[in-house]
Short mmCIF file of C-alpha atoms in Angstrom, two decimals:
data_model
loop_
_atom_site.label_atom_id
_atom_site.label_comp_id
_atom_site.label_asym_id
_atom_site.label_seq_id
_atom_site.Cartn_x
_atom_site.Cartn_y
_atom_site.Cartn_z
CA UNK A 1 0.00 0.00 0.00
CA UNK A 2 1.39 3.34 -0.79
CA UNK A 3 2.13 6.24 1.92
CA UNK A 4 4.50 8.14 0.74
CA UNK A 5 3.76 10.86 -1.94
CA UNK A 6 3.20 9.47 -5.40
CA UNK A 7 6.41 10.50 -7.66
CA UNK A 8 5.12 9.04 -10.97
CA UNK A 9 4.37 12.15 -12.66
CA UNK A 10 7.77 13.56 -12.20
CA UNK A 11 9.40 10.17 -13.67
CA UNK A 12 6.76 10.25 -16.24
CA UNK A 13 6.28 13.53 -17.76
CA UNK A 14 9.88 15.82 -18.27
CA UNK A 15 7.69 18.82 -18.58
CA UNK A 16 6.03 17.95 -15.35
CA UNK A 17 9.46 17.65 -14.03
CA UNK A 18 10.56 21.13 -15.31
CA UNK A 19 6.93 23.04 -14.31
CA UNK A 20 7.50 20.92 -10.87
CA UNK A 21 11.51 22.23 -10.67
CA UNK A 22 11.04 25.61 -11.02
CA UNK A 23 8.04 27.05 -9.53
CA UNK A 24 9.29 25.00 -6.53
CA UNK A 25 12.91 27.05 -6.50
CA UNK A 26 10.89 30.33 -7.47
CA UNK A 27 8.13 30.21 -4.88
CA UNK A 28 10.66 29.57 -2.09
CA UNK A 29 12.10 32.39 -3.06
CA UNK A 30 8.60 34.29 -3.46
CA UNK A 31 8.17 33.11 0.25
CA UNK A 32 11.49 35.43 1.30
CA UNK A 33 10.24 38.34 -0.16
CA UNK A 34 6.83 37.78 1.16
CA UNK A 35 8.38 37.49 4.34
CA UNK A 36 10.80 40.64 4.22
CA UNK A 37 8.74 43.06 2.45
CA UNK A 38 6.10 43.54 5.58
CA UNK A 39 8.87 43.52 7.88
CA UNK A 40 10.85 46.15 5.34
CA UNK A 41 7.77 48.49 6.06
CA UNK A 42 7.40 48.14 9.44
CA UNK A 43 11.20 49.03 9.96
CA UNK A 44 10.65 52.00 7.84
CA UNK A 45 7.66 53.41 9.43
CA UNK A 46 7.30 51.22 13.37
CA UNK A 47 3.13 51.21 12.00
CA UNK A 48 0.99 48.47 12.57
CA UNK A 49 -1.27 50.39 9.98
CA UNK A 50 1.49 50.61 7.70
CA UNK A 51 1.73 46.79 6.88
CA UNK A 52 -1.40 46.26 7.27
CA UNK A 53 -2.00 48.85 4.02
CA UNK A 54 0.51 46.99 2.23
CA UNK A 55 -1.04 43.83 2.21
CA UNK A 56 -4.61 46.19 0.58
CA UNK A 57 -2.41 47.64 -1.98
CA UNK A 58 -1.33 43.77 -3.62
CA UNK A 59 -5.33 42.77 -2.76
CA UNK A 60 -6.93 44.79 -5.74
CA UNK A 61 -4.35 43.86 -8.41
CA UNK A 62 -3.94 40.40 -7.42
CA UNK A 63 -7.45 39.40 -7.78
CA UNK A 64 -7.99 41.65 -10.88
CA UNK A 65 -5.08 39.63 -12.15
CA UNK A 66 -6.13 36.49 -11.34
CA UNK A 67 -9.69 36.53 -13.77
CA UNK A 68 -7.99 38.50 -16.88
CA UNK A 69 -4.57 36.22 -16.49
CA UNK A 70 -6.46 33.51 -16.77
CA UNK A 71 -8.02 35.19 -19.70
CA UNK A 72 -4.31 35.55 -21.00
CA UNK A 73 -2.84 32.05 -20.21
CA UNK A 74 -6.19 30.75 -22.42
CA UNK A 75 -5.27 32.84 -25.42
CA UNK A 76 -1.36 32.57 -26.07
CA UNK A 77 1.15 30.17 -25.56
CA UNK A 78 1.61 28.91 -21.78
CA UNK A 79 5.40 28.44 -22.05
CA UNK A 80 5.88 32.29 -23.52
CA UNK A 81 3.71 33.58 -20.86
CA UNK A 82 5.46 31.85 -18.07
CA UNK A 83 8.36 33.01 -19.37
CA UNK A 84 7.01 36.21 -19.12
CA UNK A 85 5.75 36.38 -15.80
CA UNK A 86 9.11 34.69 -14.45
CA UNK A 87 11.09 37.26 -15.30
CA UNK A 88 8.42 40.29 -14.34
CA UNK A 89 9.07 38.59 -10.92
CA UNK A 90 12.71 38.30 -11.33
CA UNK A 91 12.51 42.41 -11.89
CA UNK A 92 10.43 43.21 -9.14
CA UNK A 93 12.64 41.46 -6.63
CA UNK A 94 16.43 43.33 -8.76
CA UNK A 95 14.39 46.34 -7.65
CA UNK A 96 13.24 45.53 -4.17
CA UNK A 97 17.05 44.11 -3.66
CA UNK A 98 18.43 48.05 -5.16
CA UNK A 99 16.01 49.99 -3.11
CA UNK A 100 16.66 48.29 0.03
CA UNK A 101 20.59 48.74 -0.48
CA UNK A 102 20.20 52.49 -0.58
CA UNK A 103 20.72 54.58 2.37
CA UNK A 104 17.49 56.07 2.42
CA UNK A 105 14.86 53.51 0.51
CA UNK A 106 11.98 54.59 -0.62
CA UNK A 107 8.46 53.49 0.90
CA UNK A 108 6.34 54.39 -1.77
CA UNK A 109 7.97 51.78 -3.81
CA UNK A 110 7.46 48.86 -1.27
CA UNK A 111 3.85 49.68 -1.96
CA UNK A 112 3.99 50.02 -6.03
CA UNK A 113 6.13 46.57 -6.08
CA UNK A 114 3.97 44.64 -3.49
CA UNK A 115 1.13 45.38 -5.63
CA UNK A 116 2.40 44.64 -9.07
CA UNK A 117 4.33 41.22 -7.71
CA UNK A 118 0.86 40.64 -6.54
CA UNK A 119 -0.86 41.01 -10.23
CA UNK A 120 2.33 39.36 -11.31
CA UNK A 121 1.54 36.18 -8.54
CA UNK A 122 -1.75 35.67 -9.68
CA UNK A 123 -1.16 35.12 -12.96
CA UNK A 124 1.45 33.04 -12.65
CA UNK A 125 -0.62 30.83 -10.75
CA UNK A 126 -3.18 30.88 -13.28
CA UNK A 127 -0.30 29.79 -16.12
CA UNK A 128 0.80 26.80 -13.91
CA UNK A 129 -2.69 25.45 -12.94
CA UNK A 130 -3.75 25.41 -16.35
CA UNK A 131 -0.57 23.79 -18.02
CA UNK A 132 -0.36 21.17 -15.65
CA UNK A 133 -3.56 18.87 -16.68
CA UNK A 134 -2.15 18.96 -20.21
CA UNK A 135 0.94 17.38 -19.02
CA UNK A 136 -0.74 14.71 -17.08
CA UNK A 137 -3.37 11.77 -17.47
CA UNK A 138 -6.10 12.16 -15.25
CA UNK A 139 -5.09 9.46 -13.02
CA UNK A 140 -1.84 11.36 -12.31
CA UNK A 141 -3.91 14.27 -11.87
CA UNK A 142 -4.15 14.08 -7.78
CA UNK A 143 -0.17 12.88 -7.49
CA UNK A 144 0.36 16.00 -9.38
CA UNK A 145 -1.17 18.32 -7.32
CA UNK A 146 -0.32 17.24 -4.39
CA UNK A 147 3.56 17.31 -5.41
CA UNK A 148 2.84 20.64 -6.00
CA UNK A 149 1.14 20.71 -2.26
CA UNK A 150 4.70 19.36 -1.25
CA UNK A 151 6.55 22.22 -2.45
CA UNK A 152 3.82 24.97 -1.64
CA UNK A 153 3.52 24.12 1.92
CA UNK A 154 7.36 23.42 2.63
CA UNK A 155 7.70 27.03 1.02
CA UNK A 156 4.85 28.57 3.36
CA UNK A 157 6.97 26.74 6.47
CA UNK A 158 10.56 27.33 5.53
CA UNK A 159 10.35 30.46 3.44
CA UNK A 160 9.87 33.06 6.37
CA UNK A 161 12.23 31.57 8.49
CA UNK A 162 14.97 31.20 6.28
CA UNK A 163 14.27 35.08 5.10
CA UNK A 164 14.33 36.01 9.12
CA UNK A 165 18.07 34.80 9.50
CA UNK A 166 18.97 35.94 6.08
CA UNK A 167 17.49 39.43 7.47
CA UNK A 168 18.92 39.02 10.89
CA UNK A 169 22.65 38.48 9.44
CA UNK A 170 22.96 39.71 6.06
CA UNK A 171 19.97 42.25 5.81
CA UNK A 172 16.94 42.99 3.80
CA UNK A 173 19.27 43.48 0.67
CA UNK A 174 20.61 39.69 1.07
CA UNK A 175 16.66 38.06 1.28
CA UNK A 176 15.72 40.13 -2.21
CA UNK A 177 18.54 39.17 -3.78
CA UNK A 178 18.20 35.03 -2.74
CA UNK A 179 14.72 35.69 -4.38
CA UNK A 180 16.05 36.95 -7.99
CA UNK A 181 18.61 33.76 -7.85
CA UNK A 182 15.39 31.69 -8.18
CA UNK A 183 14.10 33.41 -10.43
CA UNK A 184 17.13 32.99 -12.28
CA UNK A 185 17.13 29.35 -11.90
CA UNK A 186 13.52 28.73 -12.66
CA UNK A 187 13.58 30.66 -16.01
CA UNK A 188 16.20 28.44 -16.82
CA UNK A 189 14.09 25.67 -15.78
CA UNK A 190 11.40 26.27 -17.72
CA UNK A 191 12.78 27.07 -20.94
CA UNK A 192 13.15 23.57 -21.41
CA UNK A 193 9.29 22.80 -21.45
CA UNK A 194 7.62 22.65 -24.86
CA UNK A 195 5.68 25.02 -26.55
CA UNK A 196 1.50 25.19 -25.53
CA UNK A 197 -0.18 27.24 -28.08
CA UNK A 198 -3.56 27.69 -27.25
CA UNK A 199 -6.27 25.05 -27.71
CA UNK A 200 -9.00 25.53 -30.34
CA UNK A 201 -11.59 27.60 -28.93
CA UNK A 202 -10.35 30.19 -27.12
CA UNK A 203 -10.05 32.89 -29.57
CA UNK A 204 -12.03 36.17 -29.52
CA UNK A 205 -11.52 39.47 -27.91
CA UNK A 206 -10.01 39.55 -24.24
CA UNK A 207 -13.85 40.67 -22.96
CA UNK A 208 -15.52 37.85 -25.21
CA UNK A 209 -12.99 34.91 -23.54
CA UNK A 210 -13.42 36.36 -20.31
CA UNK A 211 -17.54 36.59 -20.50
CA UNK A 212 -17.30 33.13 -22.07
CA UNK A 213 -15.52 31.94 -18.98
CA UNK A 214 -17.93 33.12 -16.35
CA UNK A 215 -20.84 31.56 -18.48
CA UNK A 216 -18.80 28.39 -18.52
CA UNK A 217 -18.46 28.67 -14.31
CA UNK A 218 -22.32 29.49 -14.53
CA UNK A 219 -23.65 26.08 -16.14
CA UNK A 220 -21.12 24.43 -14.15
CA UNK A 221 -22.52 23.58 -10.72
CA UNK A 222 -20.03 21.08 -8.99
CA UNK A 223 -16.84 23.45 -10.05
CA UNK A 224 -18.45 26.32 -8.64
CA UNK A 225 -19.81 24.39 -5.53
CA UNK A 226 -15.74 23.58 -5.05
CA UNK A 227 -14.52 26.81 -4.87
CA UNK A 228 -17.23 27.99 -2.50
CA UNK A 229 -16.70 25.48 -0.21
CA UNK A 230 -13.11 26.46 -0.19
CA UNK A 231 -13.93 30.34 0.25
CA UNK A 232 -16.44 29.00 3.00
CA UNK A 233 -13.39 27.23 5.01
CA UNK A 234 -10.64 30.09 4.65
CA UNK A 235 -13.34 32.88 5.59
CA UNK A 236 -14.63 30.54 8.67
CA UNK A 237 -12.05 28.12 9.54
CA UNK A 238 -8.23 30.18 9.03
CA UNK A 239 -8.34 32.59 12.52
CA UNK A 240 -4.64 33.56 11.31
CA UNK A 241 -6.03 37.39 12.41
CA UNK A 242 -6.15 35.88 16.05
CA UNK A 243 -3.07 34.28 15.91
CA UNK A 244 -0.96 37.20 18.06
CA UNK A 245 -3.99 36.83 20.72
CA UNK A 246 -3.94 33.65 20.97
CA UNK A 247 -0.59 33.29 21.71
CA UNK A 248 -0.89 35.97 24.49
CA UNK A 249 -3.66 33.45 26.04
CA UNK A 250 -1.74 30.60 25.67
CA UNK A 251 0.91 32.39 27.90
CA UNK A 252 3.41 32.78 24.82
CA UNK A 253 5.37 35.61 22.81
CA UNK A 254 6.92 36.01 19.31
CA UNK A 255 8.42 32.28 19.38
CA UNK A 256 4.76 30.96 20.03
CA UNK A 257 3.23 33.66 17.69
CA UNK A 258 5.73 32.46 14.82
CA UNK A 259 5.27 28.55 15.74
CA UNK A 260 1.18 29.12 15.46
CA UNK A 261 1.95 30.63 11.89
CA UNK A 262 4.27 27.99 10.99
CA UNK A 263 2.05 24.89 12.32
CA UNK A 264 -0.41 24.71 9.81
CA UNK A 265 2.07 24.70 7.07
CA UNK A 266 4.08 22.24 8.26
CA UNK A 267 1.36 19.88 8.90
CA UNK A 268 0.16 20.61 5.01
CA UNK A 269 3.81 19.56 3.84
CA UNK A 270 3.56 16.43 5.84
CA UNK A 271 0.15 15.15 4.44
CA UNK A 272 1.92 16.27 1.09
CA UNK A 273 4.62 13.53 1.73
CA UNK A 274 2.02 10.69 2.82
CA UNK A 275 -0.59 11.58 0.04
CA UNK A 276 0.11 8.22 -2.21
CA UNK A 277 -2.98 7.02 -1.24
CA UNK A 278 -4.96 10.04 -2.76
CA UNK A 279 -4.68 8.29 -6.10
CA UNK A 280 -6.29 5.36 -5.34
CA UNK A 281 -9.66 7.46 -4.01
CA UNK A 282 -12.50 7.50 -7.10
CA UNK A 283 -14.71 9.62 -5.15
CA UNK A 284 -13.65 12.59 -5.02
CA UNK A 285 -16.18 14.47 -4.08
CA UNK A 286 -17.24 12.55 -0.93
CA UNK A 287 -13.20 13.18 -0.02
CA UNK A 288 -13.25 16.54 -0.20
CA UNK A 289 -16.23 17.39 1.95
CA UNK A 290 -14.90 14.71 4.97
CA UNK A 291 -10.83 16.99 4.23
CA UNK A 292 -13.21 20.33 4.89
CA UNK A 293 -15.27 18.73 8.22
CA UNK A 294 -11.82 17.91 9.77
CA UNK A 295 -10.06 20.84 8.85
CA UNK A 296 -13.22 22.35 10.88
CA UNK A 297 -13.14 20.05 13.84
CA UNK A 298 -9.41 20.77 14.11
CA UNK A 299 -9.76 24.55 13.82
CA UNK A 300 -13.03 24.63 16.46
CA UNK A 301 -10.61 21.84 18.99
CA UNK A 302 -7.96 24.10 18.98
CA UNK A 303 -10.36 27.10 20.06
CA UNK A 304 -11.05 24.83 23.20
CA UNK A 305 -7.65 23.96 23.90
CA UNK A 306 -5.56 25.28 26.27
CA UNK A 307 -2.23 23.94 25.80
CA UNK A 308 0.21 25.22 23.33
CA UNK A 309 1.45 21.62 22.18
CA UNK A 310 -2.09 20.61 21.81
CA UNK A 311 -3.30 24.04 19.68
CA UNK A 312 0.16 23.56 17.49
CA UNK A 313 -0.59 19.60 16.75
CA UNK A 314 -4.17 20.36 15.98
CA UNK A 315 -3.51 23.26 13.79
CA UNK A 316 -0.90 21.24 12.16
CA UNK A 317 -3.68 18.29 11.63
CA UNK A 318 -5.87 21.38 9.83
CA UNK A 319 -3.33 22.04 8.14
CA UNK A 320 -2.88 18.47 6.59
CA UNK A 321 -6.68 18.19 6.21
CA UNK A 322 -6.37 21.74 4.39
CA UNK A 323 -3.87 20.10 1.74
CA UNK A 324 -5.61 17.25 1.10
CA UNK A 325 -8.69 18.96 0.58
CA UNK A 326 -6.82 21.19 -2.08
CA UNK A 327 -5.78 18.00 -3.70
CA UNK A 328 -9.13 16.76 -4.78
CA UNK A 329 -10.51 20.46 -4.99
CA UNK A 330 -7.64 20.70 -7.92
CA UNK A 331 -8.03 17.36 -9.54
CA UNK A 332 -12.43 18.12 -9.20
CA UNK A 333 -12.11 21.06 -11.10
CA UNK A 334 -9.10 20.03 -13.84
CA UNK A 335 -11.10 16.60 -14.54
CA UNK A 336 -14.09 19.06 -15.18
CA UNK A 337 -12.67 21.85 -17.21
CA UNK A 338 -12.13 21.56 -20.85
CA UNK A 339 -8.41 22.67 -21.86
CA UNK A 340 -9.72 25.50 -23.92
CA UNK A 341 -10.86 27.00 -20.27
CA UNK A 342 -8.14 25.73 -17.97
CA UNK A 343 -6.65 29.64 -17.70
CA UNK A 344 -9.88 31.47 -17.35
CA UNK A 345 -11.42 28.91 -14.38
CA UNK A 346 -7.94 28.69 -12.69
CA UNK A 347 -7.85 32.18 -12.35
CA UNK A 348 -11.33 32.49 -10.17
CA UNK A 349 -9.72 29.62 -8.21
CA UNK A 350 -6.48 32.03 -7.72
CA UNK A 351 -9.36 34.74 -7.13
CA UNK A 352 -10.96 32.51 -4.04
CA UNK A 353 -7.51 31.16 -3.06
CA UNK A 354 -6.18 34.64 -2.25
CA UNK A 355 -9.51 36.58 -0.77
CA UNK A 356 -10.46 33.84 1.24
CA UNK A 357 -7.89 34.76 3.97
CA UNK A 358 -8.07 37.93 3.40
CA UNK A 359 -11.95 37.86 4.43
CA UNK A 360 -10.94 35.47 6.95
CA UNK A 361 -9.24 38.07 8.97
CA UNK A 362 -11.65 40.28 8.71
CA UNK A 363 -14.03 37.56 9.96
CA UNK A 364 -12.44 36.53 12.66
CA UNK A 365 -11.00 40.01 13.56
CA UNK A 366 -14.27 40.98 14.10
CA UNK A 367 -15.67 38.09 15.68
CA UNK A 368 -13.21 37.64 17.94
CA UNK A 369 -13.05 41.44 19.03
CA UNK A 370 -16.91 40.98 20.09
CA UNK A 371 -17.00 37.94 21.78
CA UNK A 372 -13.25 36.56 22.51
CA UNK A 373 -10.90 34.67 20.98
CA UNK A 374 -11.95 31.28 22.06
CA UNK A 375 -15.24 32.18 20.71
CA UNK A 376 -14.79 32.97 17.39
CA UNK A 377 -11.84 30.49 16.70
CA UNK A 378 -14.78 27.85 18.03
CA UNK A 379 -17.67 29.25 16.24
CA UNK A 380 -15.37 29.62 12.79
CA UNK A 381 -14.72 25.49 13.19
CA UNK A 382 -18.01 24.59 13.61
CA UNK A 383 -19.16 26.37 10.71
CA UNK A 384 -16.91 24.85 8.62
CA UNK A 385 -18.24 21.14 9.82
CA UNK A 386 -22.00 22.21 9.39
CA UNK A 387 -21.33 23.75 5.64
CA UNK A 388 -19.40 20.48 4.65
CA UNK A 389 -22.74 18.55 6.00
CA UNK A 390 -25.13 21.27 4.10
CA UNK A 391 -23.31 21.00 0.83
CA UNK A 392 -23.50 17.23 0.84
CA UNK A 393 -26.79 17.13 1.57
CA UNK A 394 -27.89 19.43 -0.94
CA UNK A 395 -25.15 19.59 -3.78
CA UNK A 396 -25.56 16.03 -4.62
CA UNK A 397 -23.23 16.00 -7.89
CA UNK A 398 -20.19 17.02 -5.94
CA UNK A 399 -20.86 14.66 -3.00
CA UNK A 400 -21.10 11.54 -5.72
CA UNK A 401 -18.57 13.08 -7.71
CA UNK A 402 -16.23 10.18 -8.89
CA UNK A 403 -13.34 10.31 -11.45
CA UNK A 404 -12.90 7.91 -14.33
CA UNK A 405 -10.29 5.20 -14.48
CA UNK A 406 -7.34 5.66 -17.52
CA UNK A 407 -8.46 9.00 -18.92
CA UNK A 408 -5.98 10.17 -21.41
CA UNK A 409 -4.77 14.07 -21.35
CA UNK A 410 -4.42 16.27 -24.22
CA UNK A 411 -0.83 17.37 -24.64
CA UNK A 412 0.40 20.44 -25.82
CA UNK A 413 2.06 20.66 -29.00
CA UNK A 414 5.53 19.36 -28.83
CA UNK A 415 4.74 17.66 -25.49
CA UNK A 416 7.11 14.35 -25.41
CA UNK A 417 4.88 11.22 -25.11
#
């Protein structure tokens, strides 16, 4: 029986292997900057306020972004425009890494680059979760996603901790310039994969592939039903707003505060490395709803507990519950998605991906400033565990959703066999 994390795509597919390589090496370093750039403003300006404004200003273009890239990655070659958001990223970090070595840097340009690497982020993401169904029969599908869970989460756990003692002995300079090293490397990387012109059928105007997108989302019940239920458990279930409270409960300071951030990461990466058995599971659907009521019943436990051991192991089980979940959630909406559409519908999945924890802090900002921590970590939880039961009960195709055995994928042009 298989534990471990299915390799087969990456032995399989070179231009899995490539896609796999470097957006592995490039979001690590994505997760430096990410890490340095709020800390950047916060040195410059000792406001709260000030970060908190930075993370608004990459918000609007980010999920603008996400819908038209999608639009984009749908109407030109895939390879070219990965290309071409690689190295937008690889200039927005040269120029991050030359403001921060002056004497005096310049704020106004943390903002400007946050929010164009944000546009630049999302779609990139919509380039990569398009391309990789074309390089991968649908029974690799899940094994391919969650190697990509593998990478995503050990970036999300290693990333900022690696940028704090880069920042800590080097400086801010040293963290921007690690970044535009991967970036390097990737673009290298992914040079190698072959050409993916688009697929017949998505030609038009920009505003005629993007309405023809939504329409597609609109007859489309079970793809839609998986993003919501997504959006449902990062605005409910992901108190990450709380986090600096509730380490002040649990008796802790910064170390706790970072561990609490770190936890459910790190227990994402290690379901990534045990998820060979998600390729043996035909009912998708089913699986996804029973990943979202645990990631719940984690997230509501760890509202009740009152040891820090106990919150970090349970946050870390979300956090494994969270990946799978994203596995099937992936593979759900690939299997359903013809490849002319693959851009346009992974780009509202960047959309929910990104606002959903944005909301979430708001959410549970809110909540728990009226009635406590405990309360609305609790509350959050639970209503993650009743809207998994609600949507099986009532959105019966995506409860019985089951894939196919030995579906074939289409290939991109030039794709090796």
């Amino acid at each position: 029986m298989r534990l471990l994390v299915d390799a087969t795509p990456l032995r399989v597919s070179r231009d899995f292997r490539r896609l796999w390589m470097g957006q592995g090496v490039s979001l690590f370093g994505t997760m430096l900057t990410t890490a340095a750039l709020p800390f950047q403003v916060f040195e410059e300006t000792g406001s709260s306020l000030a970060v908190g404004l930075l993370g608004a200003a990459e918000l609007g273009p980010l999920l603008v972004c996400a819908v038209v890239g999608g639009s984009f990655a749908d109407r030109i070659d895939k390879r070219r425009l990965l290309l071409g958001v690689t190295t937008a990223s690889l200039l927005c970090s040269a120029t991050l890494a030359v403001n921060a070595s002056l004497d005096h840097p310049q704020l106004w340009l943390l903002y400007v680059i946050g929010a164009v690497a944000g546009g630049v982020t999302a779609v990139s993401f919509s380039v990569i979760r398009s391309l990789l169904p074309l390089l991968l029969e649908q029974d690799l599908r899940p094994a391919g996603f969650a190697l990509q869970s593998m990478y995503t989460s050990f970036a999300w756990t290693a990333g900022p901790a690696v940028a704090g003692v880069l920042i800590g002995g080097l400086g801010l300079t040293s963290v921007y310039v690690a970044d535009v090293a991967t970036f390097v490397v990737a673009f290298v990387v992914f040079v190698g994969i072959a050409p993916s012109p688009p697929i017949s059928g998505a030609v038009g105007t920009a505003t005629e592939s993007l309405a023809a997108g939504l329409r597609f989302l609109r007859g489309h019940r079970v793809i839609v039903s998986v993003f919501a239920i997504d959006l449902i458990a990062m605005v409910f279930g992901m108190p990450r707003a709380l986090f600096p409270a509730l380490a002040e409960r649990l008796g802790g300071g910064p170390v706790l505060y970072g561990l609490l951030l770190s936890s459910v990461g790190a227990g994402a990466f290690l379901a990534s490395v045990g998820s060979g058995w998600t390729t043996r599971v035909r009912r998708q659907g089913r699986a996804l709803l029973v990943a979202v009521a645990v990631w719940g019943a984690c997230i509501a436990a760890a509202g009740l507990a009152l040891q820090p051991v106990l919150v970090l192991a349970l946050f870390a089980c979300a956090g494994g519950a969270d990946m799978i979940s994203a596995v099937f959630r992936s593979s759900i909406a690939a299997n359903l998605t013809p490849d002319d559409m693959r851009g346009r519908v992974s780009g509202v999945e960047f959309a929910v991906y990104a606002g959903g924890p944005v909301l979430g802090d708001v959410e549970s900002g809110v909540v728990g400033g009226l009635a406590g921590v405990p309360f609305a970590i609790v509350s959050g939880g639970i209503a993650c565990v009743i809207a998994a039961g609600i949507f099986a009960a009532r959105i019966r195709g995506l409860a019985t959703y089951r894939t196919t055995r030995g579906a074939g994928a289409n290939r991109p042009t030039g794709a090796p066999p």
